[in-house]
């Protein structure tokens, strides 16, 4: 029997997932969470084989929760289940230790199959997202470039960003210029929009 824990903040979807999995003879839902910040503790208590984790949850987002769980219990397999079909999210999920990345519009059969496959030691990635990732490649931005681009895109001036990060305005402008060039954009707003669409911010 494969023990499954559901970490999804939308009650209707979480209950639908539990109902789908309950129809499978080899799967058992051992618990449900609506927040990300209790994931490690729940896994310690319930000992699931697989956890289905949403990216956007209260408390702690799914990617951060996955990273913490993987460091604490690497034998527990995590499948990210999300509406965000962005290459950057896939890259971050794999680096966080996820064994699978499935979009929420996948069929029940695909989801059930993914659970069985990750327990068997495979990595499972939505094929549409794998194609998009191959097209766009990995995130070219450094952590500092992402930070500065995100702050700038929210309306902060170079002076504001410099003050908040303890940098000079010149350094901020240089990082922005490099980020804009890497993303083949003309402005910081366009660069931020591209990075956001690809899940790189």
Short mmCIF file of C-alpha atoms in Angstrom, two decimals:
data_model
loop_
_atom_site.label_atom_id
_atom_site.label_comp_id
_atom_site.label_asym_id
_atom_site.label_seq_id
_atom_site.Cartn_x
_atom_site.Cartn_y
_atom_site.Cartn_z
CA UNK A 1 0.00 0.00 0.00
CA UNK A 2 1.34 3.44 -1.01
CA UNK A 3 0.72 6.03 1.70
CA UNK A 4 -0.09 9.51 0.37
CA UNK A 5 -0.26 12.88 2.15
CA UNK A 6 -2.08 15.79 0.48
CA UNK A 7 -0.81 19.36 0.99
CA UNK A 8 -3.28 21.64 -0.81
CA UNK A 9 -4.96 24.76 0.55
CA UNK A 10 -8.11 24.62 -1.60
CA UNK A 11 -10.57 22.43 0.26
CA UNK A 12 -12.62 21.45 -2.78
CA UNK A 13 -9.56 20.34 -4.76
CA UNK A 14 -8.01 18.57 -1.78
CA UNK A 15 -11.20 16.59 -1.19
CA UNK A 16 -11.47 15.77 -4.89
CA UNK A 17 -7.89 14.46 -4.88
CA UNK A 18 -8.62 12.35 -1.82
CA UNK A 19 -11.71 10.92 -3.53
CA UNK A 20 -9.78 10.07 -6.69
CA UNK A 21 -7.01 8.31 -4.80
CA UNK A 22 -9.47 6.43 -2.57
CA UNK A 23 -10.65 4.48 -5.64
CA UNK A 24 -7.20 2.94 -6.11
CA UNK A 25 -6.60 -0.36 -4.30
CA UNK A 26 -2.89 0.31 -3.77
CA UNK A 27 -3.16 3.94 -2.56
CA UNK A 28 -4.15 5.26 0.87
CA UNK A 29 -4.54 8.93 1.80
CA UNK A 30 -3.10 9.12 5.32
CA UNK A 31 -3.56 12.85 5.88
CA UNK A 32 -4.45 16.26 4.49
CA UNK A 33 -2.85 19.67 5.06
CA UNK A 34 -4.01 23.14 4.08
CA UNK A 35 -0.74 24.91 4.98
CA UNK A 36 2.86 24.44 4.00
CA UNK A 37 4.44 25.22 7.35
CA UNK A 38 3.34 21.96 8.98
CA UNK A 39 4.58 19.64 6.27
CA UNK A 40 7.73 18.27 7.92
CA UNK A 41 5.91 17.60 11.20
CA UNK A 42 3.03 15.88 9.39
CA UNK A 43 5.43 13.62 7.50
CA UNK A 44 7.18 12.71 10.75
CA UNK A 45 3.85 11.78 12.29
CA UNK A 46 2.09 10.09 9.35
CA UNK A 47 5.07 8.56 7.48
CA UNK A 48 3.70 8.84 3.93
CA UNK A 49 5.58 7.42 0.96
CA UNK A 50 4.49 10.29 -1.28
CA UNK A 51 3.37 13.87 -0.63
CA UNK A 52 1.38 15.87 -3.19
CA UNK A 53 2.33 19.52 -2.64
CA UNK A 54 0.77 22.67 -4.08
CA UNK A 55 3.16 25.57 -4.76
CA UNK A 56 1.00 28.37 -3.36
CA UNK A 57 -0.03 27.67 0.22
CA UNK A 58 -0.38 29.74 3.39
CA UNK A 59 2.45 29.68 5.90
CA UNK A 60 5.21 28.28 3.71
CA UNK A 61 5.11 27.95 -0.06
CA UNK A 62 5.29 24.47 -1.54
CA UNK A 63 8.79 24.81 -2.98
CA UNK A 64 10.30 25.92 0.33
CA UNK A 65 8.37 23.20 2.18
CA UNK A 66 9.64 20.62 -0.31
CA UNK A 67 13.23 21.73 0.19
CA UNK A 68 12.90 21.45 3.98
CA UNK A 69 11.23 18.07 3.73
CA UNK A 70 13.84 16.71 1.33
CA UNK A 71 16.63 17.76 3.70
CA UNK A 72 14.82 16.16 6.65
CA UNK A 73 13.40 13.01 5.04
CA UNK A 74 14.87 12.46 1.56
CA UNK A 75 13.20 9.05 1.30
CA UNK A 76 9.75 10.69 1.16
CA UNK A 77 8.88 11.39 -2.46
CA UNK A 78 7.34 14.77 -3.31
CA UNK A 79 5.18 15.52 -6.33
CA UNK A 80 4.49 19.19 -7.00
CA UNK A 81 0.90 19.61 -8.19
CA UNK A 82 0.28 23.10 -9.52
CA UNK A 83 -1.49 25.37 -11.97
CA UNK A 84 1.81 27.17 -12.60
CA UNK A 85 3.22 25.53 -15.71
CA UNK A 86 6.37 27.65 -15.80
CA UNK A 87 9.86 26.33 -16.53
CA UNK A 88 11.37 28.28 -13.65
CA UNK A 89 9.08 26.59 -11.15
CA UNK A 90 10.03 23.19 -12.52
CA UNK A 91 13.72 24.01 -12.19
CA UNK A 92 13.28 25.23 -8.62
CA UNK A 93 11.18 22.19 -7.71
CA UNK A 94 13.78 19.75 -8.99
CA UNK A 95 16.55 21.59 -7.15
CA UNK A 96 14.41 21.48 -3.99
CA UNK A 97 14.28 17.68 -4.24
CA UNK A 98 10.88 17.04 -5.84
CA UNK A 99 10.49 13.72 -7.62
CA UNK A 100 7.62 14.88 -9.81
CA UNK A 101 5.98 17.98 -11.26
CA UNK A 102 2.41 17.62 -12.48
CA UNK A 103 -0.03 20.30 -13.65
CA UNK A 104 -3.47 20.39 -12.05
CA UNK A 105 -5.19 19.83 -15.38
CA UNK A 106 -3.59 16.39 -15.67
CA UNK A 107 -5.95 13.44 -15.85
CA UNK A 108 -6.61 11.34 -12.73
CA UNK A 109 -4.92 8.41 -14.49
CA UNK A 110 -1.77 10.48 -15.09
CA UNK A 111 -1.68 11.58 -11.44
CA UNK A 112 -2.14 8.05 -10.12
CA UNK A 113 0.51 6.82 -12.54
CA UNK A 114 2.90 9.54 -11.40
CA UNK A 115 2.49 8.48 -7.76
CA UNK A 116 3.32 4.88 -8.60
CA UNK A 117 6.27 5.88 -10.75
CA UNK A 118 7.94 8.12 -8.16
CA UNK A 119 7.61 5.34 -5.57
CA UNK A 120 9.40 3.09 -8.07
CA UNK A 121 12.25 5.61 -8.17
CA UNK A 122 11.40 7.53 -11.34
CA UNK A 123 11.20 11.27 -11.85
CA UNK A 124 7.94 12.37 -13.43
CA UNK A 125 7.56 15.68 -15.26
CA UNK A 126 4.55 16.94 -17.17
CA UNK A 127 5.65 16.53 -20.83
CA UNK A 128 4.31 19.95 -21.84
CA UNK A 129 6.43 21.61 -19.21
CA UNK A 130 9.47 19.57 -20.15
CA UNK A 131 9.17 20.93 -23.71
CA UNK A 132 8.81 24.52 -22.48
CA UNK A 133 11.85 24.09 -20.23
CA UNK A 134 13.91 22.77 -23.10
CA UNK A 135 12.91 25.80 -25.18
CA UNK A 136 13.74 28.41 -22.54
CA UNK A 137 16.59 26.70 -20.69
CA UNK A 138 17.48 27.26 -17.07
CA UNK A 139 17.10 30.51 -15.19
CA UNK A 140 20.01 32.74 -16.34
CA UNK A 141 19.59 35.24 -13.50
CA UNK A 142 21.71 35.23 -10.37
CA UNK A 143 19.92 35.46 -6.99
CA UNK A 144 21.00 39.11 -6.70
CA UNK A 145 19.72 39.93 -10.21
CA UNK A 146 16.38 38.30 -9.40
CA UNK A 147 16.12 40.24 -6.17
CA UNK A 148 16.90 43.59 -7.77
CA UNK A 149 14.66 42.95 -10.78
CA UNK A 150 11.73 41.98 -8.57
CA UNK A 151 12.11 45.08 -6.40
CA UNK A 152 12.49 47.34 -9.42
CA UNK A 153 9.47 45.84 -11.16
CA UNK A 154 7.31 46.64 -8.13
CA UNK A 155 8.02 50.35 -8.68
CA UNK A 156 11.11 50.92 -6.54
CA UNK A 157 13.71 53.30 -7.95
CA UNK A 158 17.39 52.40 -8.19
CA UNK A 159 17.96 54.58 -5.14
CA UNK A 160 15.22 52.75 -3.21
CA UNK A 161 16.63 49.33 -4.12
CA UNK A 162 20.16 50.43 -3.28
CA UNK A 163 19.06 51.68 0.13
CA UNK A 164 17.06 48.56 0.98
CA UNK A 165 19.86 46.17 -0.06
CA UNK A 166 22.82 48.21 1.17
CA UNK A 167 24.28 48.64 -2.31
CA UNK A 168 25.33 51.63 -4.38
CA UNK A 169 22.98 52.93 -7.07
CA UNK A 170 25.63 52.13 -9.66
CA UNK A 171 25.74 48.49 -8.56
CA UNK A 172 21.95 48.27 -8.74
CA UNK A 173 21.92 49.79 -12.24
CA UNK A 174 24.65 47.38 -13.38
CA UNK A 175 22.71 44.34 -12.11
CA UNK A 176 19.55 45.61 -13.79
CA UNK A 177 21.37 46.18 -17.06
CA UNK A 178 22.80 42.66 -17.01
CA UNK A 179 19.40 41.14 -16.18
CA UNK A 180 17.70 43.06 -18.99
CA UNK A 181 20.38 41.91 -21.43
CA UNK A 182 20.14 38.26 -20.32
CA UNK A 183 16.39 38.29 -20.83
CA UNK A 184 16.72 40.00 -24.23
CA UNK A 185 14.43 42.78 -23.08
CA UNK A 186 14.36 46.52 -23.62
CA UNK A 187 13.23 47.70 -20.19
CA UNK A 188 13.21 46.46 -16.60
CA UNK A 189 9.42 46.10 -16.77
CA UNK A 190 9.65 43.89 -19.86
CA UNK A 191 12.47 41.89 -18.28
CA UNK A 192 10.47 41.38 -15.10
CA UNK A 193 7.41 40.29 -17.08
CA UNK A 194 9.49 37.73 -19.01
CA UNK A 195 11.10 36.41 -15.85
CA UNK A 196 7.72 36.16 -14.11
CA UNK A 197 6.11 34.33 -17.03
CA UNK A 198 8.88 31.75 -16.93
CA UNK A 199 8.79 31.38 -13.16
CA UNK A 200 12.25 32.86 -12.70
CA UNK A 201 11.39 35.54 -10.14
#
